[in-house]
Coordinates of C-alpha atoms and ligand atoms in Angstrom, one line a residue:
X120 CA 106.6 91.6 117.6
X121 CA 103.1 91.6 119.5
X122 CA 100.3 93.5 118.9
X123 CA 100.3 97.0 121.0
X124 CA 97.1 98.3 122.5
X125 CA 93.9 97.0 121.1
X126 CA 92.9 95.0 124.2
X127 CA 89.9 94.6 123.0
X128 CA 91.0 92.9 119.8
X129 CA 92.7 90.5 121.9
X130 CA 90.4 90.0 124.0
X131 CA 87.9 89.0 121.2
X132 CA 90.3 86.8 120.1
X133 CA 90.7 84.7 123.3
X134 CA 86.6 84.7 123.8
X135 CA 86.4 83.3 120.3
X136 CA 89.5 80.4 121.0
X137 CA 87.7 79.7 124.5
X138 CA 84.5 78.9 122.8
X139 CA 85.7 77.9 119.6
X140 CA 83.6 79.9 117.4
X141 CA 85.5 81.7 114.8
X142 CA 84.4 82.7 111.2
X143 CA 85.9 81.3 108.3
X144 CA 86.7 84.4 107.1
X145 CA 87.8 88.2 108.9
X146 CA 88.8 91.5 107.2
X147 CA 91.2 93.3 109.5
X148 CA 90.6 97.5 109.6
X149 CA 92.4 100.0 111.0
X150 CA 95.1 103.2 109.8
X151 CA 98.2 102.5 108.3
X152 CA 100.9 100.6 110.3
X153 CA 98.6 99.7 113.3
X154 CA 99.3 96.3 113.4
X155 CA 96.9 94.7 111.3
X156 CA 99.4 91.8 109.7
X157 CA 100.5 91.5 112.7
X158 CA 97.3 90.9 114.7
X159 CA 96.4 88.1 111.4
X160 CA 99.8 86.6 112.2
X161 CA 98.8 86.8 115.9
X162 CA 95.2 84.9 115.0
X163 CA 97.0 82.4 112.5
X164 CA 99.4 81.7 115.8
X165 CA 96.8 81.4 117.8
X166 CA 94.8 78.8 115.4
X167 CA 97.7 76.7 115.5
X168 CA 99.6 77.1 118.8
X169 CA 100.8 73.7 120.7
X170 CA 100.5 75.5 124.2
X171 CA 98.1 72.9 125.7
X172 CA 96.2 75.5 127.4
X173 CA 93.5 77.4 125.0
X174 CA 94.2 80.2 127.4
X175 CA 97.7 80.9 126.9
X176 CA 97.7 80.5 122.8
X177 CA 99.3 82.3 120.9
X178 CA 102.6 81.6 123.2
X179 CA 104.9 83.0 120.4
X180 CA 107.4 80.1 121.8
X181 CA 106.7 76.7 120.4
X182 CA 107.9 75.7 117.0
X183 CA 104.5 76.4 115.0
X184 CA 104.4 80.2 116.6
X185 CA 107.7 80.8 115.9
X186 CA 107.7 79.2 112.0
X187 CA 104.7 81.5 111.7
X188 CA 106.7 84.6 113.0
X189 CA 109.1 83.9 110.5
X190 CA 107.1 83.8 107.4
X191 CA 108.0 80.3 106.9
X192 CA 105.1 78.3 108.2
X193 CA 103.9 76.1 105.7
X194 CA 100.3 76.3 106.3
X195 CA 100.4 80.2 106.5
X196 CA 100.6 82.1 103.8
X197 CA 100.9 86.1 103.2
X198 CA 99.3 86.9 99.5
X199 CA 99.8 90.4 98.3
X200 CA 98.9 92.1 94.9
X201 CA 102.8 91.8 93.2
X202 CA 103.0 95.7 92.2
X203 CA 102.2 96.8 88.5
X204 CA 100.0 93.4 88.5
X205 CA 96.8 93.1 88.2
X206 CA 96.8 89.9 89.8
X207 CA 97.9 88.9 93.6
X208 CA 101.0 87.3 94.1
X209 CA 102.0 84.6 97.0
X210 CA 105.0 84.9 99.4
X211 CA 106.6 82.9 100.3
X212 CA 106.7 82.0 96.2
X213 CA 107.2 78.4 96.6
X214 CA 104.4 76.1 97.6
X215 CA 105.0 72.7 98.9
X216 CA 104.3 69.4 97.4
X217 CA 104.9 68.2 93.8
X218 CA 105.8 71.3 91.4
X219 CA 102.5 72.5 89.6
X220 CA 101.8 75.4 87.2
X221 CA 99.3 77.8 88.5
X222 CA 97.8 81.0 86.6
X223 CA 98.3 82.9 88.9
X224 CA 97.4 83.1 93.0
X225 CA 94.2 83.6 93.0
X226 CA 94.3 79.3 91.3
X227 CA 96.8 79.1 93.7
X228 CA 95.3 79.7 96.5
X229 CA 91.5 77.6 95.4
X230 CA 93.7 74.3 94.9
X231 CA 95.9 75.1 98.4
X232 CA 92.9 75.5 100.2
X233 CA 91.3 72.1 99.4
X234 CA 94.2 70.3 100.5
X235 CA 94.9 69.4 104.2
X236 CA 97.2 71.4 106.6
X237 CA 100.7 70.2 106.0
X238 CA 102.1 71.1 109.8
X239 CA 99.2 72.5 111.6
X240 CA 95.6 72.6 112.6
X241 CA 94.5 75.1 110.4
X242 CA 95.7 76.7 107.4
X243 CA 95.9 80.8 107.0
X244 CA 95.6 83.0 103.7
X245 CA 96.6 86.5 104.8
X246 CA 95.6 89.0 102.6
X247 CA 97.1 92.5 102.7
X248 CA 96.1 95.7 101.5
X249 CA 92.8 93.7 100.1
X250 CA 91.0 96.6 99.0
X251 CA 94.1 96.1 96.5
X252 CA 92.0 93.0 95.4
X253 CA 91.6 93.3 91.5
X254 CA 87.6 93.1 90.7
X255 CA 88.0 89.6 88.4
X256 CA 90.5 88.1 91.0
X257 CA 88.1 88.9 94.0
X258 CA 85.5 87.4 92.3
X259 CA 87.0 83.9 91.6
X260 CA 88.2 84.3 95.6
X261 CA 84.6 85.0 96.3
X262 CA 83.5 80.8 96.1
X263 CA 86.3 79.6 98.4
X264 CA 86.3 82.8 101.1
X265 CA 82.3 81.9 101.3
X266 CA 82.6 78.2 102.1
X267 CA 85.9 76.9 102.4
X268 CA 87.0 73.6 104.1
X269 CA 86.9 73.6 108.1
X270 CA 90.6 74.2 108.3
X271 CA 90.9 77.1 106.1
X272 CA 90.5 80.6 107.3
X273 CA 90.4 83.3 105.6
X274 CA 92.3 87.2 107.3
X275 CA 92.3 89.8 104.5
X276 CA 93.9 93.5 106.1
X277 CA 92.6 96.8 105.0
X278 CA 92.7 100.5 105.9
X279 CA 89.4 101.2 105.3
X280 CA 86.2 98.4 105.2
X281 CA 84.4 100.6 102.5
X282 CA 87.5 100.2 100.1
X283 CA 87.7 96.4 100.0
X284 CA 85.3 94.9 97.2
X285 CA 81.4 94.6 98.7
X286 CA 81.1 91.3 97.1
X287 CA 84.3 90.2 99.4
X288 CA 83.8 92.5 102.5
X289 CA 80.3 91.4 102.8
X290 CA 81.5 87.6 103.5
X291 CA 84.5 88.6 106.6
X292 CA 83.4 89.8 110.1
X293 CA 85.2 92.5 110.4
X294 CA 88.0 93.7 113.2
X295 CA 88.7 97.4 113.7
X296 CA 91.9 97.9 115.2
X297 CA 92.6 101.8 117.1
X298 CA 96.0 103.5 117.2
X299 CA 98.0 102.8 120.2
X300 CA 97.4 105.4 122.9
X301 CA 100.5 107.2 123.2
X302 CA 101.4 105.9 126.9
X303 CA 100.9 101.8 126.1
X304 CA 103.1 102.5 123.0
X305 CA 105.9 104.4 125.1
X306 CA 106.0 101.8 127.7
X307 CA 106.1 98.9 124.8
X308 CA 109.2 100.5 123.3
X309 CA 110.8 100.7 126.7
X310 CA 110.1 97.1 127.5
X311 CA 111.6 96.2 124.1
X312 CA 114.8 98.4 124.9
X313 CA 114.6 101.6 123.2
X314 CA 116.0 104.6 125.9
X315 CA 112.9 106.2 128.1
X316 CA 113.3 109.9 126.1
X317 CA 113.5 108.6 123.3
X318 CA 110.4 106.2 123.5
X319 CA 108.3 108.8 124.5
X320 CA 109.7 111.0 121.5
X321 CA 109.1 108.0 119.3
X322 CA 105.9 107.6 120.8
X323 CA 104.1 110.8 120.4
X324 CA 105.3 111.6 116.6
X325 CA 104.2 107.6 115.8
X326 CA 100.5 108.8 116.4
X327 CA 99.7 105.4 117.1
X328 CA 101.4 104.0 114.1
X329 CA 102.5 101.3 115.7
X330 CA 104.8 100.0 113.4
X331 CA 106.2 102.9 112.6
X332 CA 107.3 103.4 116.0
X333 CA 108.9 100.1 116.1
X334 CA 110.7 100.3 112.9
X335 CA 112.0 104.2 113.9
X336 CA 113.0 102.7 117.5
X337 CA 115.3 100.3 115.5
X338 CA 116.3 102.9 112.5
X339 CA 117.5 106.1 113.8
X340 CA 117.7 107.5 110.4
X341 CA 113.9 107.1 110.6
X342 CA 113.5 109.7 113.2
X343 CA 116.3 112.4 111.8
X344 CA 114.4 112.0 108.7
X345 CA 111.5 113.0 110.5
X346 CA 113.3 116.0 111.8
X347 CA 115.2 117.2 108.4
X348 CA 111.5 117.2 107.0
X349 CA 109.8 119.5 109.8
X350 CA 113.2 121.9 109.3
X351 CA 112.4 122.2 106.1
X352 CA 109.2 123.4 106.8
X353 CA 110.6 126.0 109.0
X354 CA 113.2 127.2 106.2
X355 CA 109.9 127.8 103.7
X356 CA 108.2 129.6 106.2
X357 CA 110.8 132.4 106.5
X358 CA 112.1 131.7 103.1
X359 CA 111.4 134.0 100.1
X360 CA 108.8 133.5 97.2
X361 CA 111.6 131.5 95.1
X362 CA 112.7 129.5 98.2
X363 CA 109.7 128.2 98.6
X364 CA 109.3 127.6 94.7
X365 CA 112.2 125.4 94.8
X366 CA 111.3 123.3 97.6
X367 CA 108.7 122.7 95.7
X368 CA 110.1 121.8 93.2
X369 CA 112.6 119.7 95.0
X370 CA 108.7 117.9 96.3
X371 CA 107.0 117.3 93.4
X372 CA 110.1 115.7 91.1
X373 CA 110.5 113.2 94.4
X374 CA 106.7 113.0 94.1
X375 CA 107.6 110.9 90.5
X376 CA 109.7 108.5 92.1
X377 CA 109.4 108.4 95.7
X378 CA 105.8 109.2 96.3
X379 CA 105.8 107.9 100.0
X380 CA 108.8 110.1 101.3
X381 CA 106.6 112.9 100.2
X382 CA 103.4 111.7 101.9
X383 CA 105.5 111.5 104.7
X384 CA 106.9 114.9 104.3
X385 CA 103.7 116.7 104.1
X386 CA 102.4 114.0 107.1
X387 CA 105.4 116.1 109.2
X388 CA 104.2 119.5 107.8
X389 CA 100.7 118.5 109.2
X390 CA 101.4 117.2 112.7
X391 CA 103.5 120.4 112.8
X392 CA 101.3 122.8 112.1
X393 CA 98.8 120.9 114.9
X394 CA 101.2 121.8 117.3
X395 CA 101.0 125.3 116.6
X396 CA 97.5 124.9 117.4
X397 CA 97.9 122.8 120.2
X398 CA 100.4 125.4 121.9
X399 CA 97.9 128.2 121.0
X400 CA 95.3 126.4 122.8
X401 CA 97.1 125.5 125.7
X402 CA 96.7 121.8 124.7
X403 CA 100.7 121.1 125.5
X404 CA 100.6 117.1 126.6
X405 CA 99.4 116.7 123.2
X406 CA 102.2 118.1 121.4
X407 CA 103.8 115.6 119.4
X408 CA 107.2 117.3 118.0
X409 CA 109.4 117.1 121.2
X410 CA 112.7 118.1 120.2
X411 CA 113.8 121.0 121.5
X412 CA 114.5 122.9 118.2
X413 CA 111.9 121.9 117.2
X414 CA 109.9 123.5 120.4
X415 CA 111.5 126.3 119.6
X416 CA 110.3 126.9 116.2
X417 CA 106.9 125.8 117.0
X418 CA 106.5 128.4 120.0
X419 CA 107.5 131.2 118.2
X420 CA 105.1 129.9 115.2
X421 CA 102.5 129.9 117.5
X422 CA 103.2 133.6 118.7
X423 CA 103.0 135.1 115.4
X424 CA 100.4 133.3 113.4
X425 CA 96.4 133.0 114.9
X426 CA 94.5 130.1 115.4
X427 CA 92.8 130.6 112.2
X428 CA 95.8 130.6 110.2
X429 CA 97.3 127.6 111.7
X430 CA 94.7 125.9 111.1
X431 CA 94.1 126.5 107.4
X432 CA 97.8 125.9 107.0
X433 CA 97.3 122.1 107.8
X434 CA 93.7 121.8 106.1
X435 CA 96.0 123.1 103.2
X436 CA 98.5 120.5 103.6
X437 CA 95.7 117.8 104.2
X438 CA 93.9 118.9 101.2
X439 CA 97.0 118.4 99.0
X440 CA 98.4 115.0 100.3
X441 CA 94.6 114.4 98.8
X442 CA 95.2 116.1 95.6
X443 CA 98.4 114.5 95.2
X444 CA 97.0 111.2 95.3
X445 CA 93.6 112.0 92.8
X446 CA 96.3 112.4 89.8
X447 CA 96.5 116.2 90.0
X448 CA 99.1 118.2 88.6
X449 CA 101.6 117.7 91.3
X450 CA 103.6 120.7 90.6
X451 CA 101.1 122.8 90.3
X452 CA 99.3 121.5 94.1
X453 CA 102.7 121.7 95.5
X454 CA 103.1 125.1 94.0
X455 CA 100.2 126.4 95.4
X456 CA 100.7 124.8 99.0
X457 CA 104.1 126.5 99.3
X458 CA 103.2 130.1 98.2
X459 CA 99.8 129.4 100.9
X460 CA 101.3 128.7 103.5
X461 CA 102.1 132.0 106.4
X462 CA 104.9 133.5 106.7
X463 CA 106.9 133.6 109.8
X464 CA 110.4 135.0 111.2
Ligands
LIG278 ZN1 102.6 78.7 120.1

């Protein structure tokens, strides 16, 4: 998969292969599922692409691109905090060379580092989700991010720059990635097969999630999901008091164990609810719930609620995806949201 919209990041990236100046070190930004592994896999490709032409690396065609595509480069190397850990964890697990005990990653990764590329010109440490970066671990990083060896380079990923540790942000140049504008995204999905409708569908409820998109174009179940979640905002709406009591209910038990489906729920609920808005204010290219029932339902929202309402109905459901995630009392802020929101026939 390549990178989708963010010409500019691209473009960067071929001024700073051209002239050969690149930092040892760049943190990645931009919202969830933009492409930001994928743009660091792009760079590590690029860093070590056989295409004799600076100008035409990354080709995503000769063996070093391709190894890289598939995880299985050995001088590239995805690190991510292992979960419940305090401590980051390498994948692929096994390093080459002669078997040696490490600590734990963080080791790992200041030994690796001081030894030459195995395959290519330059070897990668991707770090995901870095703000993820325990404090003690960051620091021990800190030494070899600042000055490592001339064929190391450091591409940490993160949502937000502010979250990653200052020590560690403070010594990457930093590359803001911007959701996919709706059109390049459509067109992308096309290209790579998915049917016109349905791209455009796919598309416009992504919000420039790119990889979203990509994994719902592939997963149909992705999509219906998306659907059984905005009906069953539509149910609560004309549903009584204890309806809406037990969906949720039904929310915040899956909250325990399946936190993300109900991010993605309320996510649904929200981009909903902006439709209503949108269709009150005429705004109708933007709409991003395309179905047909769904239409439906959203229209005849729109007719019987005001512009005030539908907008404090997804500030509510803003406000408690970020309760939810501050530790509250889940059952009560899903509670509450329920019994808030309008009613409508
Ligand atoms: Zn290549």
């Amino acid at each position: 998969m390549t990178l989708i919209g963010n010409d500019e990041a691209r473009a960067w990236l071929g001024r700073a292969l051209q002239s050969g100046r690149l930092a040892h070190a760049y943190l990645i930004t931009g919202p969830r599922s933009v492409g930001k592994r994928t743009f660091a896999l792009e760079i590590a490709q690029a860093l070590n692409c056989q295409a004799p032409d600076v100008a035409d690396r990354p080709d995503h065609t000769c063996h070093d691109c391709r190894l890289i595509q598939r995880g299985v480069h050995p001088d590239v190397r995805v690190v991510r905090r292992a979960p419940e850990r305090r401590l980051i964890s390498m994948r692929p697990s096994a390093a080459p060379g002669p078997a040696r005990e490490y600590a734990d990653n963080v080791q790992f990764i200041q030994a690796d580092a001081q030894l030459r590329p195995v395959m290519g010109r330059v070897k990668a440490y991707i770090i995901v989700n870095a703000e993820e970066l325990a404090e003690d671990a960051g620091n021990r990083l800190l030494k070899t991010i600042e000055e490592p060896p001339p064929f190391v380079v450091f591409l940490l990923t993160a949502v937000e720059r502010g979250a990653v540790l200052p020590t560690i942000a403070s010594r990457c140049q930093e590359i803001r990635l911007r959701p996919a504008p709706r059109a390049e995204l459509a067109k992308a999905l096309v290209a790579s097969g998915t049917a016109p409708e349905r791209a455009h569908q796919l598309a416009a409820l992504a919000g420039g999630r790119v990889g979203w998109a990509v994994s719902a174009a592939r997963d149909t179940a992705i999509f219906e999901q998306q659907q059984i979640y905005a009906r069953q905002l539509v149910e609560a709406l004309s549903g009584s008091r204890l309806e809406r009591l037990l969906r949720a209910r039904a929310l915040s038990e899956r909250w325990t164990v399946q936190p993300e489906t109900v991010r993605e729920t309320l996510r649904v609920w929200m981009s909903w609810w902006r439709d209503v808005l949108l269709v009150q204010l005429g705004l109708f290219s933007r709409i991003v719930h395309l179905e047909e029932a769904e239409q439906t339902a959203i229209r005849n929202t729109a007719e019987q609620v005001d512009r005030a309402t539908a907008r404090k109905a997804a500030a509510d459901i803003q406000q408690t995806l970020a309760d939810l995630d501050t530790n509250v009392n889940s059952r009560l802020a899903l509670d509450l949201l329920l019994l808030r929101l309008p009613g409508v026939r």
